[in-house]
Amino acid sequence: MTYTPTKESIEMRAVYANTLVELANKEGKLVALEADLSSSMKTDTIKDELKDRLVNVGVMEAEMIGAAAGLSVAGFKPFVHTFANFASRRVYDQVFVSLAYAQLNAVIIGSDAGVTAEANGGTHMPFEDLTLMRTIPGTTVYEASDSSMLRALLYKAYESDGLTYIRTIRKAADKLYETDETFDEGVKVVKEGKDASILASGIMVSEALIAAEALAKEGIDAKVLDVYRLKPINQEAIIAAAETGAVVTVENHNIIGGLGSAVAEVLSENKPTLQTRLGVNEKFGQVGTTEWLKKDYEMSAEQIVERTKELVAKKSYAL
C-alpha cells in the first residue's frame, strides 16, 4: 500500500471545540476552562452552545488548575486547555497536588505540541510535557495523531476517572484513520514489516510511514506503530514489535522521558533489543516552520531512514 500524506480538511482545534459541544450535551457535567487562548483553540466559536460552562480565567494557568480541582469536587468534569508548555511545566505543582494527589477527575489538553508551535519559539515550544505528565502517579497520557483519534480520545477521557493528559497539535494533521476507528489498545500497527520496527507518535507517525516507503525501496521492510498512549503503555505490543530485532523510536519531543524512554523501559526489563531514539536531543525550542524544525532536530523522514538503516546494519553485524 502506498502512503501519500494528505492534510485533513478540519483542524485539530476545531475537532476539540466540536467534541466539547457533543460532550457538553450528554449529561451536563462538562466545563471547559481556558487561560486566554479561546481563539487559539476555537473554543471562542462555541461560547453560545456552552454558555456558562465555558470559562476563560485569563492568563492565570495555575489558578485555572485550582478552578478545575474545585469543579471536580463539585461533581463536574473539567476540560482544561492551554499550550502544552503551560499545561505541564508552568503548572506542574498544581496539577500534581490539586488534581492528581487529590485523586480528582480532570482532562488536561496541551496544544501546540513540540515543533508545531513554530513562530512561538523557544519559550512556548514544549519538548518535555510528556515526560512531566508520565511521572505523575495514576495519570493516563495520550498523544493524538489525527482528528479521528483526537475525538475518540476526548470521549475516552470524558468517560474515565482520574487525570488524563492529551497532547495535540492545533492545526490540520495528516489523515491516518477513518472516523469509525477504535482506539482501545494504546498502540496501532499502521504498517506491517519484518526487518525493523519504527515506533512513532503524533505528527511523527506520518513521517515514519514516509520513511518506511523509502526504506522498502532499499530492501528494508519496516513495521510502523502508532504509540498514542504513553501511559499506561501497552507492554505486550512493544515487546511484539521488538521481534524484528531493531526498534527505532521517533517523537516530536525530548528523547528523555518521552516515547523513546518509555519504550526503552519496557524493552530493557522484558526483551533487550537494539534501539535508537530520534527526537529533540539537548536543545531548546526555536522559531521556524514545522518542516524546517523537523530536519533541524533530526527527526524528518529522511533522517528516520538513515538511522533505521544504521540500526539494521548493527543487527546484521550482531547476528
GROMACS .gro file of C-alpha atoms in nm:
model
  319
    1MET     CA    1   0.000   0.000   0.000
    2THR     CA    2   0.136   0.340  -0.099
    3TYR     CA    3   0.112   0.610   0.167
    4THR     CA    4   0.054   0.965   0.048
    5PRO     CA    5   0.038   1.224   0.331
    6THR     CA    6  -0.280   1.429   0.298
    7LYS     CA    7  -0.379   1.712   0.528
    8GLU     CA    8  -0.725   1.677   0.678
    9SER     CA    9  -0.994   1.927   0.592
   10ILE     CA   10  -1.062   2.002   0.959
   11GLU     CA   11  -0.813   2.142   1.207
   12MET     CA   12  -0.747   1.961   1.533
   13ARG     CA   13  -0.858   2.263   1.734
   14ALA     CA   14  -1.194   2.262   1.555
   15VAL     CA   15  -1.228   1.892   1.641
   16TYR     CA   16  -1.164   1.980   2.005
   17ALA     CA   17  -1.425   2.256   2.008
   18ASN     CA   18  -1.687   2.048   1.826
   19THR     CA   19  -1.633   1.749   2.053
   20LEU     CA   20  -1.672   1.966   2.362
   21VAL     CA   21  -2.019   2.062   2.239
   22GLU     CA   22  -2.107   1.697   2.185
   23LEU     CA   23  -1.988   1.602   2.533
   24ALA     CA   24  -2.150   1.903   2.699
   25ASN     CA   25  -2.486   1.788   2.566
   26LYS     CA   26  -2.451   1.439   2.717
   27GLU     CA   27  -2.503   1.478   3.092
   28GLY     CA   28  -2.427   1.838   3.178
   29LYS     CA   29  -2.105   1.754   3.365
   30LEU     CA   30  -1.853   1.913   3.129
   31VAL     CA   31  -1.697   2.252   3.197
   32ALA     CA   32  -1.431   2.386   2.958
   33LEU     CA   33  -1.158   2.608   3.103
   34GLU     CA   34  -0.928   2.837   2.904
   35ALA     CA   35  -0.640   3.064   3.004
   36ASP     CA   36  -0.697   3.338   2.746
   37LEU     CA   37  -0.641   3.103   2.450
   38SER     CA   38  -1.001   3.051   2.340
   39SER     CA   39  -0.938   3.194   1.995
   40SER     CA   40  -0.626   2.980   1.956
   41MET     CA   41  -0.821   2.659   2.020
   42LYS     CA   42  -1.152   2.762   1.854
   43THR     CA   43  -1.346   2.740   2.177
   44ASP     CA   44  -1.450   3.101   2.121
   45THR     CA   45  -1.672   2.965   1.842
   46ILE     CA   46  -1.878   2.753   2.083
   47LYS     CA   47  -1.949   3.005   2.360
   48ASP     CA   48  -2.314   3.027   2.260
   49GLU     CA   49  -2.352   2.650   2.294
   50LEU     CA   50  -2.157   2.611   2.619
   51LYS     CA   51  -2.268   2.939   2.778
   52ASP     CA   52  -2.153   2.948   3.141
   53ARG     CA   53  -1.977   2.614   3.104
   54LEU     CA   54  -1.700   2.780   2.904
   55VAL     CA   55  -1.483   2.981   3.143
   56ASN     CA   56  -1.187   3.196   3.045
   57VAL     CA   57  -0.983   3.257   3.360
   58GLY     CA   58  -0.736   3.486   3.185
   59VAL     CA   59  -0.359   3.441   3.184
   60MET     CA   60  -0.361   3.254   3.515
   61GLU     CA   61  -0.281   2.892   3.438
   62ALA     CA   62  -0.215   2.785   3.798
   63GLU     CA   63  -0.545   2.935   3.908
   64MET     CA   64  -0.714   2.751   3.621
   65ILE     CA   65  -0.591   2.419   3.762
   66GLY     CA   66  -0.722   2.519   4.103
   67ALA     CA   67  -1.058   2.603   3.950
   68ALA     CA   68  -1.060   2.265   3.775
   69ALA     CA   69  -0.998   2.095   4.109
   70GLY     CA   70  -1.291   2.280   4.267
   71LEU     CA   71  -1.520   2.193   3.976
   72SER     CA   72  -1.421   1.828   4.006
   73VAL     CA   73  -1.501   1.826   4.378
   74ALA     CA   74  -1.841   1.974   4.289
   75GLY     CA   75  -1.911   1.686   4.050
   76PHE     CA   76  -1.824   1.844   3.717
   77LYS     CA   77  -1.579   1.710   3.458
   78PRO     CA   78  -1.335   1.991   3.376
   79PHE     CA   79  -1.159   2.001   3.040
   80VAL     CA   80  -0.860   2.232   3.080
   81HIS     CA   81  -0.680   2.369   2.776
   82THR     CA   82  -0.369   2.574   2.724
   83PHE     CA   83  -0.048   2.544   2.525
   84ALA     CA   84   0.138   2.227   2.628
   85ASN     CA   85   0.429   2.413   2.786
   86PHE     CA   86   0.188   2.598   3.015
   87ALA     CA   87  -0.023   2.285   3.075
   88SER     CA   88   0.279   2.096   3.206
   89ARG     CA   89   0.588   2.276   3.328
   90ARG     CA   90   0.421   2.605   3.430
   91VAL     CA   91   0.151   2.439   3.644
   92TYR     CA   92   0.322   2.116   3.739
   93ASP     CA   93   0.288   2.153   4.115
   94GLN     CA   94  -0.079   2.248   4.092
   95VAL     CA   95  -0.152   1.953   3.862
   96PHE     CA   96   0.043   1.716   4.085
   97VAL     CA   97  -0.111   1.823   4.416
   98SER     CA   98  -0.451   1.978   4.342
   99LEU     CA   99  -0.563   1.722   4.083
  100ALA     CA  100  -0.355   1.402   4.090
  101TYR     CA  101  -0.268   1.375   4.459
  102ALA     CA  102  -0.624   1.472   4.548
  103GLN     CA  103  -0.748   1.192   4.315
  104LEU     CA  104  -0.982   1.420   4.126
  105ASN     CA  105  -1.124   1.385   3.777
  106ALA     CA  106  -0.999   1.620   3.506
  107VAL     CA  107  -0.878   1.627   3.146
  108ILE     CA  108  -0.584   1.848   3.050
  109ILE     CA  109  -0.530   1.927   2.683
  110GLY     CA  110  -0.184   2.053   2.591
  111SER     CA  111  -0.184   2.203   2.242
  112ASP     CA  112   0.084   2.330   2.000
  113ALA     CA  113   0.286   2.016   2.062
  114GLY     CA  114   0.661   2.034   2.004
  115VAL     CA  115   0.779   2.186   1.677
  116THR     CA  116   0.424   2.272   1.568
  117ALA     CA  117   0.447   2.577   1.796
  118GLU     CA  118   0.652   2.727   1.509
  119ALA     CA  119   0.665   3.108   1.545
  120ASN     CA  120   0.601   3.098   1.920
  121GLY     CA  121   0.962   2.986   1.958
  122GLY     CA  122   1.167   2.852   2.243
  123THR     CA  123   0.967   2.968   2.544
  124HIS     CA  124   0.644   2.822   2.403
  125MET     CA  125   0.781   2.507   2.238
  126PRO     CA  126   0.700   2.204   2.458
  127PHE     CA  127   0.950   1.920   2.441
  128GLU     CA  128   0.911   1.799   2.799
  129ASP     CA  129   0.536   1.781   2.868
  130LEU     CA  130   0.504   1.405   2.818
  131THR     CA  131   0.800   1.346   3.049
  132LEU     CA  132   0.643   1.552   3.325
  133MET     CA  133   0.296   1.403   3.293
  134ARG     CA  134   0.425   1.045   3.277
  135THR     CA  135   0.588   1.083   3.619
  136ILE     CA  136   0.262   1.172   3.797
  137PRO     CA  137   0.113   0.861   3.963
  138GLY     CA  138  -0.213   0.739   3.817
  139THR     CA  139  -0.220   0.959   3.508
  140THR     CA  140  -0.324   0.849   3.161
  141VAL     CA  141  -0.114   1.014   2.889
  142TYR     CA  142  -0.207   1.032   2.519
  143GLU     CA  143  -0.072   1.195   2.206
  144ALA     CA  144  -0.331   1.235   1.930
  145SER     CA  145  -0.219   1.163   1.573
  146ASP     CA  146  -0.518   1.283   1.370
  147SER     CA  147  -0.871   1.417   1.404
  148SER     CA  148  -1.048   1.080   1.434
  149MET     CA  149  -0.814   0.979   1.713
  150LEU     CA  150  -0.845   1.312   1.896
  151ARG     CA  151  -1.225   1.290   1.901
  152ALA     CA  152  -1.213   0.931   2.025
  153LEU     CA  153  -0.960   1.015   2.297
  154LEU     CA  154  -1.168   1.308   2.418
  155TYR     CA  155  -1.464   1.073   2.459
  156LYS     CA  156  -1.246   0.820   2.641
  157ALA     CA  157  -1.116   1.089   2.873
  158TYR     CA  158  -1.468   1.213   2.948
  159GLU     CA  159  -1.579   0.863   3.042
  160SER     CA  160  -1.270   0.785   3.252
  161ASP     CA  161  -1.196   0.864   3.614
  162GLY     CA  162  -0.877   1.029   3.731
  163LEU     CA  163  -0.641   1.262   3.548
  164THR     CA  164  -0.592   1.240   3.171
  165TYR     CA  165  -0.343   1.439   2.966
  166ILE     CA  166  -0.394   1.469   2.590
  167ARG     CA  167  -0.121   1.620   2.375
  168THR     CA  168  -0.223   1.757   2.036
  169ILE     CA  169  -0.139   1.998   1.759
  170ARG     CA  170  -0.379   2.281   1.679
  171LYS     CA  171  -0.382   2.285   1.300
  172ALA     CA  172  -0.466   2.016   1.046
  173ALA     CA  173  -0.295   1.678   1.082
  174ASP     CA  174  -0.216   1.424   0.815
  175LYS     CA  175  -0.508   1.184   0.779
  176LEU     CA  176  -0.434   0.838   0.920
  177TYR     CA  177  -0.761   0.686   1.041
  178GLU     CA  178  -1.127   0.658   0.947
  179THR     CA  179  -1.396   0.821   1.159
  180ASP     CA  180  -1.522   0.489   1.294
  181GLU     CA  181  -1.178   0.368   1.406
  182THR     CA  182  -1.149   0.249   1.765
  183PHE     CA  183  -0.858   0.327   1.996
  184ASP     CA  184  -0.858   0.083   2.285
  185GLU     CA  185  -0.515  -0.076   2.293
  186GLY     CA  186  -0.285   0.228   2.315
  187VAL     CA  187  -0.098   0.117   2.003
  188LYS     CA  188  -0.196   0.089   1.636
  189VAL     CA  189   0.006  -0.115   1.388
  190VAL     CA  190  -0.027   0.103   1.077
  191LYS     CA  191   0.215  -0.097   0.863
  192GLU     CA  192   0.347  -0.450   0.899
  193GLY     CA  193   0.715  -0.532   0.847
  194LYS     CA  194   0.985  -0.778   0.949
  195ASP     CA  195   1.327  -0.607   0.934
  196ALA     CA  196   1.279  -0.318   1.180
  197SER     CA  197   1.006  -0.154   1.386
  198ILE     CA  198   0.953   0.222   1.381
  199LEU     CA  199   0.750   0.337   1.681
  200ALA     CA  200   0.614   0.689   1.649
  201SER     CA  201   0.352   0.919   1.799
  202GLY     CA  202   0.165   1.232   1.695
  203ILE     CA  203   0.287   1.405   1.379
  204MET     CA  204   0.578   1.163   1.354
  205VAL     CA  205   0.354   0.870   1.256
  206SER     CA  206   0.308   1.019   0.909
  207GLU     CA  207   0.683   1.085   0.892
  208ALA     CA  208   0.751   0.722   0.988
  209LEU     CA  209   0.523   0.593   0.710
  210ILE     CA  210   0.705   0.808   0.454
  211ALA     CA  211   1.033   0.669   0.585
  212ALA     CA  212   0.904   0.312   0.565
  213GLU     CA  213   0.823   0.356   0.196
  214ALA     CA  214   1.172   0.488   0.127
  215LEU     CA  215   1.326   0.200   0.322
  216ALA     CA  216   1.125  -0.051   0.120
  217LYS     CA  217   1.294   0.077  -0.195
  218GLU     CA  218   1.627  -0.012  -0.034
  219GLY     CA  219   1.515  -0.360   0.063
  220ILE     CA  220   1.426  -0.295   0.427
  221ASP     CA  221   1.076  -0.398   0.531
  222ALA     CA  222   0.989  -0.172   0.825
  223LYS     CA  223   0.696  -0.213   1.060
  224VAL     CA  224   0.532   0.112   1.176
  225LEU     CA  225   0.342   0.151   1.502
  226ASP     CA  226   0.149   0.450   1.634
  227VAL     CA  227   0.208   0.451   2.011
  228TYR     CA  228  -0.063   0.700   2.102
  229ARG     CA  229  -0.093   0.607   2.469
  230LEU     CA  230   0.233   0.657   2.652
  231LYS     CA  231   0.090   0.574   2.992
  232PRO     CA  232  -0.012   0.312   3.071
  233ILE     CA  233   0.192   0.186   2.777
  234ASN     CA  234   0.095  -0.137   2.604
  235GLN     CA  235   0.393  -0.351   2.703
  236GLU     CA  236   0.281  -0.655   2.504
  237ALA     CA  237   0.266  -0.453   2.181
  238ILE     CA  238   0.612  -0.305   2.243
  239ILE     CA  239   0.761  -0.648   2.312
  240ALA     CA  240   0.595  -0.787   1.999
  241ALA     CA  241   0.741  -0.502   1.791
  242ALA     CA  242   1.087  -0.594   1.916
  243GLU     CA  243   1.061  -0.928   1.735
  244THR     CA  244   1.210  -0.752   1.430
  245GLY     CA  245   1.534  -0.714   1.628
  246ALA     CA  246   1.565  -0.340   1.563
  247VAL     CA  247   1.349  -0.071   1.725
  248VAL     CA  248   1.350   0.294   1.619
  249THR     CA  249   1.151   0.548   1.818
  250VAL     CA  250   1.071   0.890   1.677
  251GLU     CA  251   0.891   1.165   1.863
  252ASN     CA  252   0.817   1.536   1.843
  253HIS     CA  253   0.953   1.565   2.197
  254ASN     CA  254   1.267   1.534   2.405
  255ILE     CA  255   1.416   1.185   2.374
  256ILE     CA  256   1.449   1.185   2.754
  257GLY     CA  257   1.131   1.078   2.930
  258GLY     CA  258   0.901   1.057   2.630
  259LEU     CA  259   0.824   0.779   2.385
  260GLY     CA  260   1.184   0.667   2.342
  261SER     CA  261   1.235   0.635   2.715
  262ALA     CA  262   0.901   0.461   2.767
  263VAL     CA  263   0.987   0.201   2.502
  264ALA     CA  264   1.340   0.154   2.639
  265GLU     CA  265   1.199   0.094   2.987
  266VAL     CA  266   0.977  -0.186   2.857
  267LEU     CA  267   1.244  -0.349   2.643
  268SER     CA  268   1.525  -0.329   2.898
  269GLU     CA  269   1.314  -0.520   3.150
  270ASN     CA  270   1.146  -0.766   2.914
  271LYS     CA  271   1.328  -0.805   2.582
  272PRO     CA  272   1.662  -0.627   2.542
  273THR     CA  273   1.670  -0.511   2.181
  274LEU     CA  274   1.879  -0.282   1.962
  275GLN     CA  275   1.712   0.060   1.983
  276THR     CA  276   1.778   0.411   1.858
  277ARG     CA  277   1.584   0.721   1.959
  278LEU     CA  278   1.504   1.016   1.733
  279GLY     CA  279   1.369   1.338   1.875
  280VAL     CA  280   1.492   1.654   2.042
  281ASN     CA  281   1.832   1.595   2.198
  282GLU     CA  282   1.977   1.857   2.435
  283LYS     CA  283   1.823   2.152   2.250
  284PHE     CA  284   1.573   2.424   2.333
  285GLY     CA  285   1.292   2.533   2.106
  286GLN     CA  286   1.334   2.796   1.836
  287VAL     CA  287   1.135   2.983   1.573
  288GLY     CA  288   1.085   2.802   1.242
  289THR     CA  289   0.840   2.615   1.025
  290THR     CA  290   0.741   2.266   1.132
  291GLU     CA  291   0.914   2.107   0.835
  292TRP     CA  292   1.239   2.300   0.890
  293LEU     CA  293   1.237   2.223   1.260
  294LYS     CA  294   1.186   1.850   1.198
  295LYS     CA  295   1.505   1.847   0.994
  296ASP     CA  296   1.699   2.065   1.235
  297TYR     CA  297   1.610   1.836   1.526
  298GLU     CA  298   1.695   1.532   1.309
  299MET     CA  299   1.353   1.367   1.305
  300SER     CA  300   1.244   1.404   0.941
  301ALA     CA  301   1.157   1.105   0.724
  302GLU     CA  302   1.500   1.120   0.560
  303GLN     CA  303   1.672   1.107   0.896
  304ILE     CA  304   1.448   0.822   1.014
  305VAL     CA  305   1.561   0.631   0.705
  306GLU     CA  306   1.929   0.683   0.779
  307ARG     CA  307   1.904   0.591   1.147
  308THR     CA  308   1.696   0.283   1.067
  309LYS     CA  309   1.949   0.165   0.809
  310GLU     CA  310   2.229   0.210   1.062
  311LEU     CA  311   2.039   0.007   1.322
  312VAL     CA  312   1.953  -0.271   1.079
  313ALA     CA  313   2.322  -0.289   0.982
  314LYS     CA  314   2.412  -0.326   1.351
  315LYS     CA  315   2.156  -0.604   1.382
  316SER     CA  316   2.310  -0.790   1.089
  317TYR     CA  317   2.658  -0.748   1.238
  318ALA     CA  318   2.538  -0.876   1.576
  319LEU     CA  319   2.390  -1.183   1.410
   0.00000   0.00000   0.00000
